PDB file of C-alpha atoms and ligand atoms in Angstrom:
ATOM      1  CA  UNK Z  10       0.119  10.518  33.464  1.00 38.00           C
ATOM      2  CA  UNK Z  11      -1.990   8.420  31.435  1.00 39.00           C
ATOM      3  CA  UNK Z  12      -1.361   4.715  30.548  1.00 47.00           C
ATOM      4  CA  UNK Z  13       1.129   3.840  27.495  1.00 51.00           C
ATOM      5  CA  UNK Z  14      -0.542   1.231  25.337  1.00 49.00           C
ATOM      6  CA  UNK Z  15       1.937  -1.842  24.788  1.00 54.00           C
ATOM      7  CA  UNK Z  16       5.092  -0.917  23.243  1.00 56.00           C
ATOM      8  CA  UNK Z  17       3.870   2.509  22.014  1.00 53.00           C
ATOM      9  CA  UNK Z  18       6.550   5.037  21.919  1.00 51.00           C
ATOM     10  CA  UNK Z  19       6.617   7.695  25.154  1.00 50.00           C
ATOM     11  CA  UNK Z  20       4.171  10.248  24.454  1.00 44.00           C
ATOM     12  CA  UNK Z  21       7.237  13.266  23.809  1.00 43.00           C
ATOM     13  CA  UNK Z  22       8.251  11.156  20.816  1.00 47.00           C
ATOM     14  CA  UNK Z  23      11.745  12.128  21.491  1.00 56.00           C
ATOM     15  CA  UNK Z  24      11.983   9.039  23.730  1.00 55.00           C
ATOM     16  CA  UNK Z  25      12.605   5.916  21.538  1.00 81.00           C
ATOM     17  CA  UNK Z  26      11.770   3.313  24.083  1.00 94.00           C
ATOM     18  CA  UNK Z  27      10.619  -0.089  22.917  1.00 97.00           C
ATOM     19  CA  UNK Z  28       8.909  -3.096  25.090  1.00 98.00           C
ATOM     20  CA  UNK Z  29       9.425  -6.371  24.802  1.00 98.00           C
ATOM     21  CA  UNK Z  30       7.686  -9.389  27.038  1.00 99.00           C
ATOM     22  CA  UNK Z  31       9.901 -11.836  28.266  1.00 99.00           C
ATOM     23  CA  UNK Z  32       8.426 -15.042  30.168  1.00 99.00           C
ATOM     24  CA  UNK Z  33      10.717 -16.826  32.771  1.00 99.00           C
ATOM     25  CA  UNK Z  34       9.053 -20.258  31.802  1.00 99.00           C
ATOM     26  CA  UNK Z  35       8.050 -22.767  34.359  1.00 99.00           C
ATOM     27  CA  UNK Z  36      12.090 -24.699  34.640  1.00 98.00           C
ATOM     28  CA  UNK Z  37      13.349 -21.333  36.000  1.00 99.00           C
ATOM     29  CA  UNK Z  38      10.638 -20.733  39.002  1.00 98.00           C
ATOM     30  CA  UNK Z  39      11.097 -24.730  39.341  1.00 98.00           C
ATOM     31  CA  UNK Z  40      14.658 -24.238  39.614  1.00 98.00           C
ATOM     32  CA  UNK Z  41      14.994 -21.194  41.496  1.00 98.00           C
ATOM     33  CA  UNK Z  42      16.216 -19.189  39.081  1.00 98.00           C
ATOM     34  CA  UNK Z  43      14.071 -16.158  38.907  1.00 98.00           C
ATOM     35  CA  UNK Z  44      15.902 -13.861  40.882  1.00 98.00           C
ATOM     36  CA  UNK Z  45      18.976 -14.211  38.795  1.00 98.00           C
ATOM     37  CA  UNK Z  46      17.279 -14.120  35.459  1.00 98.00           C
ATOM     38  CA  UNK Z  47      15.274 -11.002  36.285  1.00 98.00           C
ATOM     39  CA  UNK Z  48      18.935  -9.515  37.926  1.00 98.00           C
ATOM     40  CA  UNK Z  49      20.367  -9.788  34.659  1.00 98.00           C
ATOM     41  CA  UNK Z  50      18.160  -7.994  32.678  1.00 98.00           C
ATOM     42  CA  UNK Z  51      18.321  -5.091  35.276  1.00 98.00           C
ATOM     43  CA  UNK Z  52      21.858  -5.210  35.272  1.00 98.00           C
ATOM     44  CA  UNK Z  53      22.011  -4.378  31.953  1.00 98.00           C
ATOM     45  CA  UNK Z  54      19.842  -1.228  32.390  1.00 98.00           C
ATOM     46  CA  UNK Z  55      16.480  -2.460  31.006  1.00 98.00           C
ATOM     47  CA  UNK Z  56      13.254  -1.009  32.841  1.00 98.00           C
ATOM     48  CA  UNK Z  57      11.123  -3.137  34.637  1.00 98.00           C
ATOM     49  CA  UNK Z  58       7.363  -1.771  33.046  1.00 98.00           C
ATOM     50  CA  UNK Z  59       5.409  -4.368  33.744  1.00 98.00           C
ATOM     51  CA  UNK Z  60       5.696  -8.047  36.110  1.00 99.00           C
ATOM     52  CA  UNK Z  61       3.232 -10.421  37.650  1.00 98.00           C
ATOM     53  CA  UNK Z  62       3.289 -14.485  37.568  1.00 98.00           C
ATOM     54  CA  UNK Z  63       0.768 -16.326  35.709  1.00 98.00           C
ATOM     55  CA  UNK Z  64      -0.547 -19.873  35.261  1.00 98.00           C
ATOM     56  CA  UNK Z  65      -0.757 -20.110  31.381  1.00 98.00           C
ATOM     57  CA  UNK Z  66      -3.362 -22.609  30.091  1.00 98.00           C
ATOM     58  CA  UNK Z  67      -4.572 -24.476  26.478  1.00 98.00           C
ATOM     59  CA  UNK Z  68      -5.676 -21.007  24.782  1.00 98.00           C
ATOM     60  CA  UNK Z  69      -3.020 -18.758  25.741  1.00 98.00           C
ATOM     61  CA  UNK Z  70      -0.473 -21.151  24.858  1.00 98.00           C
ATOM     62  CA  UNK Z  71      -2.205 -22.422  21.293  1.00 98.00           C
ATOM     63  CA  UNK Z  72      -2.009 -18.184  20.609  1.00 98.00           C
ATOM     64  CA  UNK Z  73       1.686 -18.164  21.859  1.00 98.00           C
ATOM     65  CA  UNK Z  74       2.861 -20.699  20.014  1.00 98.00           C
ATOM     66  CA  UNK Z  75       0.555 -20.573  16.530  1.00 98.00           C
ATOM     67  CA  UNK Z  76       3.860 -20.569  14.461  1.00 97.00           C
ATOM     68  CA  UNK Z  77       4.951 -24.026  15.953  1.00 98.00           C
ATOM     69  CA  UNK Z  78       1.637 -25.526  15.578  1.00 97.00           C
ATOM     70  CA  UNK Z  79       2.401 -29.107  13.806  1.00 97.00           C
ATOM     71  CA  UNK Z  80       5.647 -29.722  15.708  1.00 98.00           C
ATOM     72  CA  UNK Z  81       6.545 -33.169  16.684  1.00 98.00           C
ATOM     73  CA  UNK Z  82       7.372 -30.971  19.789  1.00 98.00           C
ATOM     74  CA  UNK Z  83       4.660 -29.286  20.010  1.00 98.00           C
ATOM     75  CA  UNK Z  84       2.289 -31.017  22.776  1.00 98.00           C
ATOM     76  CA  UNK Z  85       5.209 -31.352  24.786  1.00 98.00           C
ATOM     77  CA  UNK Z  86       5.948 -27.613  24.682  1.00 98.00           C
ATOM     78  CA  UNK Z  87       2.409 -26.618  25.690  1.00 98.00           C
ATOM     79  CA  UNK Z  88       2.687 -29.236  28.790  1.00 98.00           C
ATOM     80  CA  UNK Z  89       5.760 -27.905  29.770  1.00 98.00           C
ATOM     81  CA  UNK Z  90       4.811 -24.343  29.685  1.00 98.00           C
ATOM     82  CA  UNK Z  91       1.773 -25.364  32.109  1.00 98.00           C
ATOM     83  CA  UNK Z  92       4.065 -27.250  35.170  1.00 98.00           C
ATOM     84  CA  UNK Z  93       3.866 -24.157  37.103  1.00 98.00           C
ATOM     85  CA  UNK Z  94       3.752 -20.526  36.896  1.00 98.00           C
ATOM     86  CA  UNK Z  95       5.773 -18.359  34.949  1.00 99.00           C
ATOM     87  CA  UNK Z  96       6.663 -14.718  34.902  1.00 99.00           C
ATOM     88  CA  UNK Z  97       5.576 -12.192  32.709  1.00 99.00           C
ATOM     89  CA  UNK Z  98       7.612  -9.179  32.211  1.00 99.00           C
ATOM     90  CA  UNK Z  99       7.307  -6.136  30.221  1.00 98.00           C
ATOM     91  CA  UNK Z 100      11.170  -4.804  29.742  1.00 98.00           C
ATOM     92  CA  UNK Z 101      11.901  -1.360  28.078  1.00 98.00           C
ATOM     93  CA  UNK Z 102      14.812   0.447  26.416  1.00 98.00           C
ATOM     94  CA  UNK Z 103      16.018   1.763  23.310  1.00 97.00           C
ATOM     95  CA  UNK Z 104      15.749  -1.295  21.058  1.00 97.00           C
ATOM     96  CA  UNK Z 105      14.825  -3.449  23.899  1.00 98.00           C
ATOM     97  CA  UNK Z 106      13.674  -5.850  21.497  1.00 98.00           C
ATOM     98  CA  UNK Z 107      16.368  -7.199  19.905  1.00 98.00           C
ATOM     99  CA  UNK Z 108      18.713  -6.444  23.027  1.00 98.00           C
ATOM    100  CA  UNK Z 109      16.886  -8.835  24.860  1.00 98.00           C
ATOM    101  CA  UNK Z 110      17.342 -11.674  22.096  1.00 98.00           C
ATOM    102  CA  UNK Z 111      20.716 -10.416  22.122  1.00 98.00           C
ATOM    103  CA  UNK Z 112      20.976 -11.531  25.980  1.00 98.00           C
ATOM    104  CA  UNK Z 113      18.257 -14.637  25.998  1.00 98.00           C
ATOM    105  CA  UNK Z 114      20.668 -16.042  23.528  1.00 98.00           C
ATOM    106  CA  UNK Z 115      19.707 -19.402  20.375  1.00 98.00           C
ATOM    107  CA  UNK Z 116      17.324 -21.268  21.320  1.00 98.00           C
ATOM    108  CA  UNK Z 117      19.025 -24.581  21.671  1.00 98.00           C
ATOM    109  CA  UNK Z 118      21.131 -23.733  25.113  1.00 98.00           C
ATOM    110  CA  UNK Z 119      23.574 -26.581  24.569  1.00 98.00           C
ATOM    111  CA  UNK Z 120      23.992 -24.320  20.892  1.00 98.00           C
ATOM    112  CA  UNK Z 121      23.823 -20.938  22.998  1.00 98.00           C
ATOM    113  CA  UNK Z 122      26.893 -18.709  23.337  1.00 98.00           C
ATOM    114  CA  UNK Z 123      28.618 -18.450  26.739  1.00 98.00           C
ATOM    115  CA  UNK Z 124      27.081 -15.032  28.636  1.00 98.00           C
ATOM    116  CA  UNK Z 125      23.849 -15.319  27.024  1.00 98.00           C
ATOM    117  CA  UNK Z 126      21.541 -16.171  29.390  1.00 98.00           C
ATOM    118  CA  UNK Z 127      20.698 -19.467  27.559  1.00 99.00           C
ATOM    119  CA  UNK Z 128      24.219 -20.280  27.309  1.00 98.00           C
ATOM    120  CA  UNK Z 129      24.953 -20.084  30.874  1.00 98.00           C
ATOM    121  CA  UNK Z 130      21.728 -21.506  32.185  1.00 98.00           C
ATOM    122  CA  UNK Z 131      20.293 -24.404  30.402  1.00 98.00           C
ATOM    123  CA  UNK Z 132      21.350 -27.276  28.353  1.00 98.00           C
ATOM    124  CA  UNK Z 133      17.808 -27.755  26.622  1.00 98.00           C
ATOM    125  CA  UNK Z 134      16.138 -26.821  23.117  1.00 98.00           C
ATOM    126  CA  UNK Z 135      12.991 -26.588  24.691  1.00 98.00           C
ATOM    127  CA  UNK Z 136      13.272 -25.928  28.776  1.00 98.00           C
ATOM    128  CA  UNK Z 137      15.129 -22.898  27.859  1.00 98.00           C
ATOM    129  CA  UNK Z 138      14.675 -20.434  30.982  1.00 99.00           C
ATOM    130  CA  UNK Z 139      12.842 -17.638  28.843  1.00 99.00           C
ATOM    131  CA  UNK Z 140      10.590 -16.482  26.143  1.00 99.00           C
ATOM    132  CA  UNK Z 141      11.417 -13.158  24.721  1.00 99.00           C
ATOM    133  CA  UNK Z 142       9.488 -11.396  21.826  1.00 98.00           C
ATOM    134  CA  UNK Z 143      11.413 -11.702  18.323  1.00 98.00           C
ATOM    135  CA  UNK Z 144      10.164  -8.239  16.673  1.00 98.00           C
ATOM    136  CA  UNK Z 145       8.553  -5.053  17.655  1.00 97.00           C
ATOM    137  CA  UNK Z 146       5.536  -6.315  16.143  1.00 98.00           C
ATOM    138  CA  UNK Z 147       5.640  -9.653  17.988  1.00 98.00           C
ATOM    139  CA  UNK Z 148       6.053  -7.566  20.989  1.00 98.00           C
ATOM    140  CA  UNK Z 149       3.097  -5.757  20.832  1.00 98.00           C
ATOM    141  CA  UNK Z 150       0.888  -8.244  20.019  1.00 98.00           C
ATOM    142  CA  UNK Z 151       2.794 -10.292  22.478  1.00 98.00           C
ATOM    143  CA  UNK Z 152       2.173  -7.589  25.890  1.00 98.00           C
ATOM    144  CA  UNK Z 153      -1.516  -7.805  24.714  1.00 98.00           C
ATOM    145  CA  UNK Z 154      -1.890 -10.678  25.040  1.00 98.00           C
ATOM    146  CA  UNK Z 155      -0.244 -11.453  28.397  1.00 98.00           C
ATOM    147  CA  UNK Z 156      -0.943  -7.535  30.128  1.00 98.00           C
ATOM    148  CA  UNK Z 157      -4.009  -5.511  30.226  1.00 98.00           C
ATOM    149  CA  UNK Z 158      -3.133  -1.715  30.052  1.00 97.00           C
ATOM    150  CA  UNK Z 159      -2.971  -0.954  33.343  1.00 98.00           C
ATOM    151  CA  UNK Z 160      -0.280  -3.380  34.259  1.00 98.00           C
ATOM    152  CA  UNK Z 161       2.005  -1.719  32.290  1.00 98.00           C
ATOM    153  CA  UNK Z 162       3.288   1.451  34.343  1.00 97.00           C
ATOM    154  CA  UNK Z 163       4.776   4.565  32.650  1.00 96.00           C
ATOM    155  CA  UNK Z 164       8.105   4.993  34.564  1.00 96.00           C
ATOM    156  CA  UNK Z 165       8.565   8.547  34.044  1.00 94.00           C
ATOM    157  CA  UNK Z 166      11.919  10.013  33.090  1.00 92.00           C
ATOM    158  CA  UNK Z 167      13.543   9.246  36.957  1.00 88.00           C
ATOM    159  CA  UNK Z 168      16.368   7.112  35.567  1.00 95.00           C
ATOM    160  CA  UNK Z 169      17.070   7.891  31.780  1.00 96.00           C
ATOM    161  CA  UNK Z 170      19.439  10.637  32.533  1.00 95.00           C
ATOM    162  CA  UNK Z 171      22.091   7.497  33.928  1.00 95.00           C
ATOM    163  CA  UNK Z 172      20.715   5.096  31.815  1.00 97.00           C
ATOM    164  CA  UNK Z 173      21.635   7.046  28.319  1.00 96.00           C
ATOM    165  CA  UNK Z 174      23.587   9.650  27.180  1.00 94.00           C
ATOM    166  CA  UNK Z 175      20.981  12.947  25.819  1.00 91.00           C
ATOM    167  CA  UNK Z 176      20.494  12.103  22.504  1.00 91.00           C
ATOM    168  CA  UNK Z 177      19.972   8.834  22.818  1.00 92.00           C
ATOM    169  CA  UNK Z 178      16.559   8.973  24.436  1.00 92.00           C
TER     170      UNK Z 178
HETATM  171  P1  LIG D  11      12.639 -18.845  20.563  1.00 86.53           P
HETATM  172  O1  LIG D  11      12.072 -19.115  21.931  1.00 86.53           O
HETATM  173  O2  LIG D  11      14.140 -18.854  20.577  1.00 86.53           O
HETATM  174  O3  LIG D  11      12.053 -17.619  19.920  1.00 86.53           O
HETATM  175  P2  LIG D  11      10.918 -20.431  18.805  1.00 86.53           P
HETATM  176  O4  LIG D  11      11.335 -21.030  17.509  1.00 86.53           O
HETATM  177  O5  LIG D  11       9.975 -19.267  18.767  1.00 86.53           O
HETATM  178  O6  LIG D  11      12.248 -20.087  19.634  1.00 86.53           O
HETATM  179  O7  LIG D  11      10.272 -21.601  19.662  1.00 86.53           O
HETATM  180  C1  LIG D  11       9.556 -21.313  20.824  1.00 86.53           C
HETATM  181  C2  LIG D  11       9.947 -22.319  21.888  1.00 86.53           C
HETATM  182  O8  LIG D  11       9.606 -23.639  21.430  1.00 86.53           O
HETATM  183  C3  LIG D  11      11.437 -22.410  22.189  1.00 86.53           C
HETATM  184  O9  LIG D  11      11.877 -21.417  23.110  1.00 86.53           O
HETATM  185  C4  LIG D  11      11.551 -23.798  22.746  1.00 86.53           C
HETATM  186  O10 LIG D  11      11.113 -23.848  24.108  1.00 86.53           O
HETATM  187  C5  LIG D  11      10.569 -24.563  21.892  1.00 86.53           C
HETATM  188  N1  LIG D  11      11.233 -25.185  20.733  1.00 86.53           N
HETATM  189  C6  LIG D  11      11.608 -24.580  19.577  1.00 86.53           C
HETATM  190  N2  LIG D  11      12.179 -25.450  18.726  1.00 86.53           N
HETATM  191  C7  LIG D  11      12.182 -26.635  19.366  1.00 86.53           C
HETATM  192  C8  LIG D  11      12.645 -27.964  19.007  1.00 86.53           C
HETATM  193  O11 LIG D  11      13.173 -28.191  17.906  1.00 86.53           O
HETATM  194  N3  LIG D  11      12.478 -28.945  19.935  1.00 86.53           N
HETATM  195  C9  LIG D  11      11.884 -28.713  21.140  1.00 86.53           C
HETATM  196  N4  LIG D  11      11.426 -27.499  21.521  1.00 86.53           N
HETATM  197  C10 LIG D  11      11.579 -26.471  20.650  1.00 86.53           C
HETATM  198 MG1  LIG D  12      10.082 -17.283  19.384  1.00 86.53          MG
END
């Protein structure tokens, strides 16, 4: 079949799926963490759409981050975010957006609640083992600008039947 855009809904309509990007930020790959991360959020049952590992530079990072632009913090963000690679990942689910903020947890991980992925990982505001989109919107704009189209793979309805009940997809 052909290519979804970003976090378009599948083409049947009857399928509610959402995607969401989520970055495993450089701290994770630096401390080995990636396997585990990414484990959790199968676990839970989210669909892997899209992944590939990516040095992020200056312009990438100044769109990323334009609401923190003006932080004491925010120069030190950028060069943090630049260390190494990260991982980009497209997730997808019924309201995969705000189920993965649900899991990534606050943003301060000393401030994050046990079993959050935050919480049990990091004790940083700022090295804070991922990035995941805050809103639908943020999504989309958000697996534009890290994905071209055909990174992002339709997954077909293989798994859905053990993923969800009928009427929920
Ligand atoms: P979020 O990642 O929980 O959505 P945002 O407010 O969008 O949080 O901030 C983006 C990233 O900027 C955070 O994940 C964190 O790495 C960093 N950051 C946010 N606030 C602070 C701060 O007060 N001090 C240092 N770094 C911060
Ligand atoms: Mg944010």
């Amino acid at each position: 079949m052909g290519m979804l855009c970003p976090n378009l809904r599948h083409k049947t309509d009857k399928r509610m799926l959402e995607r969401t990007l989520v970055l495993l930020k450089p701290c994770t790959l630096e401390r080995a963490l990636a396997g585990e991360i990414i484990g959790r959020f199968e676990r839970k049952g989210l669909r892997i759409a899209g992944m590939k590992m990516m040095q992020l530079d200056d312009e990438i990072l100044d769109a990323h981050y334009a609401h923190l632009k003006g932080k004491p913090f925010f120069g030190i963000l950028k060069a943090s975010m630049m260390t190494s690679p990260v991982v980009a990942m497209c997730l997808e689910g019924v309201d995969a957006v705000a189920v993965v903020r649900g899991i990534t947890g606050d943003t301060n991980g000393r401030k994050a609640a046990p079993g959050t992925i935050r919480g049990d990982y990091c004790m940083s505001n700022q090295q804070n083992i991922v990035h995941a989109s805050d809103s639908p919107e943020a999504a989309e704009a958000e697996l534009k600008r890290f994905f071209c189209p055909e990174e992002i793979f339709d997954l077909g309805d293989t798994n859905l039947a053990r993923l969800y009940a009928a009427d929920e997809v």
